[in-house]
Amino acid sequence: MSVTVHYLQNSRAIRVIWLLEELGVSYKIKYYRRLPNKLAPPELKKIHPSGSSPIIEDEGRVYAESGHILEYLTTKYGKETDLIWKNEDEENTIKYALFAAESNIVISGFMLGIHRLAVQKMPIIVSSMASKLFQKVDDFYATKEQHKCLKNLDEQIANNEGFYCNGRLTVADIMYENTITSLDLFFHTIENLGRDYPNIAKWHKAVNELPMRRIASEKVKDLEK
């Protein structure tokens, strides 16, 4: 019996595919194309009320949300691998990452990205004023929060030999990689991000060159054609 991955076009479900490749678990992908308005199609709500991706099915049960899915798969299929925690300290560190990678770092990044996009779409006559207004809003929360989250991640990687936990690839790296890839849309390039957070940039490049990550990437490229 294999895991079914419900994969939405241009979604974060690549995390799940990468993890399944690392675990050597058999799986199949059901692909969903986004609607013209970029939203998910209603078919996903038939699988899970969230109507979002990733969603997986395994042994008759449905699992949603990246952190929950990655914890479930690693706990069930990765007990003999280095991807899972080896002691209570590692468990605390890695499980924290499964939540933190989708919390304030994403919220603040989304705010910054939306504000920049909004200014770009506005007529020139109002864009300058709007830019100043958004800048004040961002300075109050989003910019500071984003820096705090990225600084913490950069230091975590620096203190753990280039990975998130104890110098080896774990499910925490798989979770965080797509977060940083998504933030790249807001900061334009990983290289620009790397000027302030060099350890993140080096780590991001390294994990994207790992064999199973490259296999997952190629599978996603084939789906998106």
mmCIF file of N, CA, C and O in Angstrom, residues 24-95:
data_model
loop_
_atom_site.group_PDB
_atom_site.id
_atom_site.type_symbol
_atom_site.label_atom_id
_atom_site.label_comp_id
_atom_site.label_asym_id
_atom_site.label_seq_id
_atom_site.Cartn_x
_atom_site.Cartn_y
_atom_site.Cartn_z
ATOM 1 N N GLY A 24 12.139 6.456 1.424
ATOM 2 C CA GLY A 24 12.016 5.283 0.570
ATOM 3 C C GLY A 24 10.633 4.668 0.618
ATOM 4 O O GLY A 24 10.472 3.460 0.408
ATOM 5 N N VAL A 25 9.621 5.493 0.887
ATOM 6 C CA VAL A 25 8.241 5.023 0.982
ATOM 7 C C VAL A 25 7.562 5.128 -0.381
ATOM 8 O O VAL A 25 7.688 6.144 -1.074
ATOM 9 N N SER A 26 6.840 4.088 -0.750
ATOM 10 C CA SER A 26 6.098 4.102 -2.006
ATOM 11 C C SER A 26 4.966 5.128 -1.940
ATOM 12 O O SER A 26 4.267 5.224 -0.923
ATOM 13 N N TYR A 27 4.793 5.882 -3.021
ATOM 14 C CA TYR A 27 3.733 6.891 -3.028
ATOM 15 C C TYR A 27 3.268 7.157 -4.456
ATOM 16 O O TYR A 27 3.954 6.849 -5.427
ATOM 17 N N LYS A 28 2.085 7.746 -4.544
ATOM 18 C CA LYS A 28 1.572 8.209 -5.828
ATOM 19 C C LYS A 28 1.088 9.635 -5.661
ATOM 20 O O LYS A 28 0.716 10.056 -4.548
ATOM 21 N N ILE A 29 1.103 10.379 -6.733
ATOM 22 C CA ILE A 29 0.740 11.794 -6.684
ATOM 23 C C ILE A 29 -0.546 12.022 -7.469
ATOM 24 O O ILE A 29 -0.676 11.570 -8.609
ATOM 25 N N LYS A 30 -1.489 12.713 -6.846
ATOM 26 C CA LYS A 30 -2.677 13.171 -7.555
ATOM 27 C C LYS A 30 -2.545 14.674 -7.707
ATOM 28 O O LYS A 30 -2.465 15.403 -6.714
ATOM 29 N N TYR A 31 -2.507 15.135 -8.936
ATOM 30 C CA TYR A 31 -2.192 16.524 -9.238
ATOM 31 C C TYR A 31 -3.460 17.352 -9.436
ATOM 32 O O TYR A 31 -4.427 16.909 -10.062
ATOM 33 N N TYR A 32 -3.438 18.576 -8.884
ATOM 34 C CA TYR A 32 -4.544 19.507 -9.018
ATOM 35 C C TYR A 32 -4.026 20.831 -9.576
ATOM 36 O O TYR A 32 -3.081 21.406 -9.025
ATOM 37 N N ARG A 33 -4.632 21.314 -10.631
ATOM 38 C CA ARG A 33 -4.237 22.595 -11.207
ATOM 39 C C ARG A 33 -5.021 23.722 -10.540
ATOM 40 O O ARG A 33 -6.204 23.582 -10.240
ATOM 41 N N ARG A 34 -4.350 24.841 -10.312
ATOM 42 C CA ARG A 34 -5.019 25.990 -9.710
ATOM 43 C C ARG A 34 -6.033 26.594 -10.676
ATOM 44 O O ARG A 34 -5.879 26.491 -11.900
ATOM 45 N N LEU A 35 -7.045 27.240 -10.110
ATOM 46 C CA LEU A 35 -8.034 27.948 -10.912
ATOM 47 C C LEU A 35 -7.410 29.214 -11.496
ATOM 48 O O LEU A 35 -6.335 29.644 -11.052
ATOM 49 N N PRO A 36 -8.047 29.841 -12.484
ATOM 50 C CA PRO A 36 -7.502 31.088 -13.052
ATOM 51 C C PRO A 36 -7.220 32.175 -12.017
ATOM 52 O O PRO A 36 -6.327 32.998 -12.207
ATOM 53 N N ASN A 37 -7.972 32.173 -10.912
ATOM 54 C CA ASN A 37 -7.738 33.164 -9.850
ATOM 55 C C ASN A 37 -6.650 32.715 -8.870
ATOM 56 O O ASN A 37 -6.458 33.336 -7.819
ATOM 57 N N LYS A 38 -5.953 31.625 -9.206
ATOM 58 C CA LYS A 38 -4.832 31.066 -8.426
ATOM 59 C C LYS A 38 -5.259 30.299 -7.180
ATOM 60 O O LYS A 38 -4.404 29.793 -6.443
ATOM 61 N N LEU A 39 -6.559 30.213 -6.919
ATOM 62 C CA LEU A 39 -7.020 29.456 -5.768
ATOM 63 C C LEU A 39 -7.069 27.969 -6.076
ATOM 64 O O LEU A 39 -7.024 27.552 -7.241
ATOM 65 N N ALA A 40 -7.173 27.164 -5.036
ATOM 66 C CA ALA A 40 -7.256 25.716 -5.215
ATOM 67 C C ALA A 40 -8.630 25.323 -5.752
ATOM 68 O O ALA A 40 -9.633 25.978 -5.433
ATOM 69 N N PRO A 41 -8.705 24.275 -6.534
ATOM 70 C CA PRO A 41 -10.004 23.827 -7.046
ATOM 71 C C PRO A 41 -10.844 23.198 -5.937
ATOM 72 O O PRO A 41 -10.295 22.715 -4.932
ATOM 73 N N PRO A 42 -12.155 23.176 -6.092
ATOM 74 C CA PRO A 42 -13.038 22.632 -5.042
ATOM 75 C C PRO A 42 -12.829 21.146 -4.780
ATOM 76 O O PRO A 42 -13.220 20.658 -3.721
ATOM 77 N N GLU A 43 -12.202 20.443 -5.713
ATOM 78 C CA GLU A 43 -11.989 19.004 -5.527
ATOM 79 C C GLU A 43 -11.183 18.689 -4.267
ATOM 80 O O GLU A 43 -11.366 17.649 -3.633
ATOM 81 N N LEU A 44 -10.293 19.600 -3.892
ATOM 82 C CA LEU A 44 -9.476 19.348 -2.701
ATOM 83 C C LEU A 44 -10.305 19.335 -1.415
ATOM 84 O O LEU A 44 -9.971 18.639 -0.458
ATOM 85 N N LYS A 45 -11.396 20.105 -1.406
ATOM 86 C CA LYS A 45 -12.249 20.119 -0.215
ATOM 87 C C LYS A 45 -12.961 18.783 -0.009
ATOM 88 O O LYS A 45 -13.399 18.472 1.099
ATOM 89 N N LYS A 46 -13.068 18.016 -1.085
ATOM 90 C CA LYS A 46 -13.668 16.693 -0.960
ATOM 91 C C LYS A 46 -12.731 15.739 -0.224
ATOM 92 O O LYS A 46 -13.178 14.734 0.343
ATOM 93 N N ILE A 47 -11.443 16.051 -0.251
ATOM 94 C CA ILE A 47 -10.451 15.222 0.434
ATOM 95 C C ILE A 47 -10.313 15.655 1.888
ATOM 96 O O ILE A 47 -10.270 14.841 2.804
ATOM 97 N N HIS A 48 -10.231 16.994 2.096
ATOM 98 C CA HIS A 48 -10.108 17.546 3.453
ATOM 99 C C HIS A 48 -10.767 18.923 3.476
ATOM 100 O O HIS A 48 -10.657 19.680 2.509
ATOM 101 N N PRO A 49 -11.461 19.278 4.572
ATOM 102 C CA PRO A 49 -12.181 20.560 4.630
ATOM 103 C C PRO A 49 -11.307 21.785 4.390
ATOM 104 O O PRO A 49 -11.830 22.837 3.979
ATOM 105 N N SER A 50 -10.022 21.690 4.654
ATOM 106 C CA SER A 50 -9.140 22.841 4.439
ATOM 107 C C SER A 50 -9.090 23.246 2.975
ATOM 108 O O SER A 50 -8.887 24.417 2.650
ATOM 109 N N GLY A 51 -9.236 22.272 2.101
ATOM 110 C CA GLY A 51 -9.180 22.549 0.669
ATOM 111 C C GLY A 51 -7.830 23.039 0.194
ATOM 112 O O GLY A 51 -7.726 23.689 -0.852
ATOM 113 N N SER A 52 -6.785 22.760 0.972
ATOM 114 C CA SER A 52 -5.450 23.246 0.627
ATOM 115 C C SER A 52 -4.495 22.069 0.450
ATOM 116 O O SER A 52 -4.873 20.914 0.631
ATOM 117 N N SER A 53 -3.271 22.375 0.094
ATOM 118 C CA SER A 53 -2.268 21.339 -0.126
ATOM 119 C C SER A 53 -1.012 21.726 0.630
ATOM 120 O O SER A 53 -0.693 22.926 0.736
ATOM 121 N N PRO A 54 -0.293 20.741 1.211
ATOM 122 C CA PRO A 54 -0.420 19.309 0.976
ATOM 123 C C PRO A 54 -1.505 18.621 1.811
ATOM 124 O O PRO A 54 -1.836 19.050 2.907
ATOM 125 N N ILE A 55 -1.997 17.541 1.237
ATOM 126 C CA ILE A 55 -2.857 16.581 1.920
ATOM 127 C C ILE A 55 -2.352 15.204 1.514
ATOM 128 O O ILE A 55 -1.963 15.000 0.364
ATOM 129 N N ILE A 56 -2.344 14.280 2.460
ATOM 130 C CA ILE A 56 -1.985 12.907 2.097
ATOM 131 C C ILE A 56 -3.057 11.949 2.606
ATOM 132 O O ILE A 56 -3.813 12.265 3.536
ATOM 133 N N GLU A 57 -3.089 10.788 1.990
ATOM 134 C CA GLU A 57 -3.898 9.681 2.476
ATOM 135 C C GLU A 57 -2.974 8.496 2.707
ATOM 136 O O GLU A 57 -2.120 8.187 1.875
ATOM 137 N N ASP A 58 -3.147 7.850 3.861
ATOM 138 C CA ASP A 58 -2.330 6.689 4.190
ATOM 139 C C ASP A 58 -3.153 5.728 5.027
ATOM 140 O O ASP A 58 -3.681 6.111 6.076
ATOM 141 N N GLU A 59 -3.294 4.535 4.521
ATOM 142 C CA GLU A 59 -4.033 3.479 5.222
ATOM 143 C C GLU A 59 -5.432 3.938 5.629
ATOM 144 O O GLU A 59 -5.884 3.724 6.753
ATOM 145 N N GLY A 60 -6.092 4.609 4.703
ATOM 146 C CA GLY A 60 -7.484 4.980 4.906
ATOM 147 C C GLY A 60 -7.712 6.243 5.703
ATOM 148 O O GLY A 60 -8.863 6.632 5.927
ATOM 149 N N ARG A 61 -6.629 6.911 6.124
ATOM 150 C CA ARG A 61 -6.783 8.147 6.887
ATOM 151 C C ARG A 61 -6.201 9.326 6.107
ATOM 152 O O ARG A 61 -5.262 9.169 5.325
ATOM 153 N N VAL A 62 -6.787 10.502 6.381
ATOM 154 C CA VAL A 62 -6.373 11.721 5.687
ATOM 155 C C VAL A 62 -5.601 12.610 6.670
ATOM 156 O O VAL A 62 -6.011 12.786 7.822
ATOM 157 N N TYR A 63 -4.493 13.178 6.173
ATOM 158 C CA TYR A 63 -3.664 14.065 6.989
ATOM 159 C C TYR A 63 -3.422 15.358 6.210
ATOM 160 O O TYR A 63 -3.117 15.319 5.019
ATOM 161 N N ALA A 64 -3.546 16.492 6.920
ATOM 162 C CA ALA A 64 -3.343 17.797 6.291
ATOM 163 C C ALA A 64 -2.383 18.632 7.131
ATOM 164 O O ALA A 64 -2.102 18.302 8.288
ATOM 165 N N GLU A 65 -1.891 19.710 6.526
ATOM 166 C CA GLU A 65 -0.923 20.645 7.108
ATOM 167 C C GLU A 65 0.483 20.039 7.093
ATOM 168 O O GLU A 65 0.707 18.936 7.578
ATOM 169 N N SER A 66 1.416 20.811 6.543
ATOM 170 C CA SER A 66 2.777 20.329 6.317
ATOM 171 C C SER A 66 3.430 19.759 7.569
ATOM 172 O O SER A 66 3.976 18.650 7.550
ATOM 173 N N GLY A 67 3.413 20.527 8.676
ATOM 174 C CA GLY A 67 4.084 20.072 9.883
ATOM 175 C C GLY A 67 3.516 18.776 10.415
ATOM 176 O O GLY A 67 4.256 17.871 10.818
ATOM 177 N N HIS A 68 2.200 18.667 10.409
ATOM 178 C CA HIS A 68 1.530 17.452 10.879
ATOM 179 C C HIS A 68 1.880 16.265 9.991
ATOM 180 O O HIS A 68 2.199 15.172 10.479
ATOM 181 N N ILE A 69 1.854 16.485 8.689
ATOM 182 C CA ILE A 69 2.160 15.409 7.743
ATOM 183 C C ILE A 69 3.601 14.941 7.898
ATOM 184 O O ILE A 69 3.887 13.735 7.945
ATOM 185 N N LEU A 70 4.528 15.899 7.981
ATOM 186 C CA LEU A 70 5.934 15.520 8.077
ATOM 187 C C LEU A 70 6.235 14.793 9.388
ATOM 188 O O LEU A 70 7.011 13.831 9.413
ATOM 189 N N GLU A 71 5.616 15.241 10.474
ATOM 190 C CA GLU A 71 5.815 14.546 11.751
ATOM 191 C C GLU A 71 5.237 13.130 11.684
ATOM 192 O O GLU A 71 5.868 12.161 12.138
ATOM 193 N N TYR A 72 4.058 13.003 11.112
ATOM 194 C CA TYR A 72 3.424 11.691 10.997
ATOM 195 C C TYR A 72 4.279 10.725 10.174
ATOM 196 O O TYR A 72 4.558 9.597 10.606
ATOM 197 N N LEU A 73 4.707 11.159 9.013
ATOM 198 C CA LEU A 73 5.478 10.282 8.132
ATOM 199 C C LEU A 73 6.821 9.899 8.745
ATOM 200 O O LEU A 73 7.252 8.747 8.659
ATOM 201 N N THR A 74 7.475 10.868 9.364
ATOM 202 C CA THR A 74 8.783 10.585 9.956
ATOM 203 C C THR A 74 8.647 9.642 11.145
ATOM 204 O O THR A 74 9.461 8.724 11.317
ATOM 205 N N THR A 75 7.625 9.862 11.957
ATOM 206 C CA THR A 75 7.413 9.001 13.122
ATOM 207 C C THR A 75 7.059 7.582 12.704
ATOM 208 O O THR A 75 7.523 6.604 13.312
ATOM 209 N N LYS A 76 6.269 7.473 11.648
ATOM 210 C CA LYS A 76 5.815 6.143 11.236
ATOM 211 C C LYS A 76 6.853 5.385 10.423
ATOM 212 O O LYS A 76 7.082 4.186 10.638
ATOM 213 N N TYR A 77 7.509 6.086 9.490
ATOM 214 C CA TYR A 77 8.380 5.394 8.542
ATOM 215 C C TYR A 77 9.878 5.685 8.721
ATOM 216 O O TYR A 77 10.705 5.053 8.062
ATOM 217 N N GLY A 78 10.202 6.643 9.592
ATOM 218 C CA GLY A 78 11.605 7.050 9.666
ATOM 219 C C GLY A 78 12.309 6.757 10.964
ATOM 220 O O GLY A 78 13.351 7.359 11.256
ATOM 221 N N LYS A 79 11.798 5.827 11.753
ATOM 222 C CA LYS A 79 12.384 5.557 13.065
ATOM 223 C C LYS A 79 13.824 5.056 12.999
ATOM 224 O O LYS A 79 14.585 5.242 13.944
ATOM 225 N N GLU A 80 14.182 4.433 11.902
ATOM 226 C CA GLU A 80 15.541 3.901 11.769
ATOM 227 C C GLU A 80 16.437 4.818 10.941
ATOM 228 O O GLU A 80 17.540 4.433 10.555
ATOM 229 N N THR A 81 15.981 6.009 10.676
ATOM 230 C CA THR A 81 16.757 6.953 9.859
ATOM 231 C C THR A 81 17.283 8.108 10.707
ATOM 232 O O THR A 81 16.879 8.297 11.855
ATOM 233 N N ASP A 82 18.183 8.891 10.111
ATOM 234 C CA ASP A 82 18.703 10.082 10.777
ATOM 235 C C ASP A 82 17.740 11.260 10.686
ATOM 236 O O ASP A 82 17.996 12.320 11.269
ATOM 237 N N LEU A 83 16.651 11.107 9.961
ATOM 238 C CA LEU A 83 15.704 12.206 9.788
ATOM 239 C C LEU A 83 14.946 12.526 11.062
ATOM 240 O O LEU A 83 14.475 13.642 11.244
ATOM 241 N N ILE A 84 14.829 11.542 11.940
ATOM 242 C CA ILE A 84 14.027 11.708 13.149
ATOM 243 C C ILE A 84 14.927 12.063 14.334
ATOM 244 O O ILE A 84 16.156 11.942 14.271
ATOM 245 N N TRP A 85 14.326 12.532 15.395
ATOM 246 C CA TRP A 85 15.046 12.877 16.614
ATOM 247 C C TRP A 85 15.578 11.623 17.301
ATOM 248 O O TRP A 85 14.970 10.559 17.272
ATOM 249 N N LYS A 86 16.740 11.775 17.968
ATOM 250 C CA LYS A 86 17.399 10.654 18.634
ATOM 251 C C LYS A 86 17.252 10.699 20.154
ATOM 252 O O LYS A 86 17.549 9.720 20.840
ATOM 253 N N ASN A 87 16.831 11.841 20.671
ATOM 254 C CA ASN A 87 16.663 11.997 22.113
ATOM 255 C C ASN A 87 15.655 13.118 22.361
ATOM 256 O O ASN A 87 15.145 13.734 21.412
ATOM 257 N N GLU A 88 15.382 13.396 23.620
ATOM 258 C CA GLU A 88 14.363 14.389 23.949
ATOM 259 C C GLU A 88 14.758 15.801 23.531
ATOM 260 O O GLU A 88 13.908 16.592 23.111
ATOM 261 N N ASP A 89 16.028 16.122 23.653
ATOM 262 C CA ASP A 89 16.479 17.454 23.239
ATOM 263 C C ASP A 89 16.273 17.662 21.741
ATOM 264 O O ASP A 89 15.800 18.716 21.305
ATOM 265 N N GLU A 90 16.646 16.648 20.959
ATOM 266 C CA GLU A 90 16.438 16.747 19.514
ATOM 267 C C GLU A 90 14.964 16.775 19.173
ATOM 268 O O GLU A 90 14.548 17.498 18.262
ATOM 269 N N GLU A 91 14.172 16.008 19.883
ATOM 270 C CA GLU A 91 12.722 16.003 19.625
ATOM 271 C C GLU A 91 12.141 17.395 19.840
ATOM 272 O O GLU A 91 11.343 17.882 19.033
ATOM 273 N N ASN A 92 12.541 18.042 20.919
ATOM 274 C CA ASN A 92 12.065 19.388 21.204
ATOM 275 C C ASN A 92 12.491 20.371 20.116
ATOM 276 O O ASN A 92 11.704 21.201 19.654
ATOM 277 N N THR A 93 13.732 20.259 19.682
ATOM 278 C CA THR A 93 14.270 21.156 18.646
ATOM 279 C C THR A 93 13.576 20.952 17.311
ATOM 280 O O THR A 93 13.150 21.910 16.654
ATOM 281 N N ILE A 94 13.452 19.715 16.896
ATOM 282 C CA ILE A 94 12.899 19.406 15.578
ATOM 283 C C ILE A 94 11.393 19.674 15.526
ATOM 284 O O ILE A 94 10.886 20.251 14.550
ATOM 285 N N LYS A 95 10.671 19.290 16.559
ATOM 286 C CA LYS A 95 9.229 19.534 16.561
ATOM 287 C C LYS A 95 8.925 21.028 16.586
ATOM 288 O O LYS A 95 7.948 21.485 15.977
#
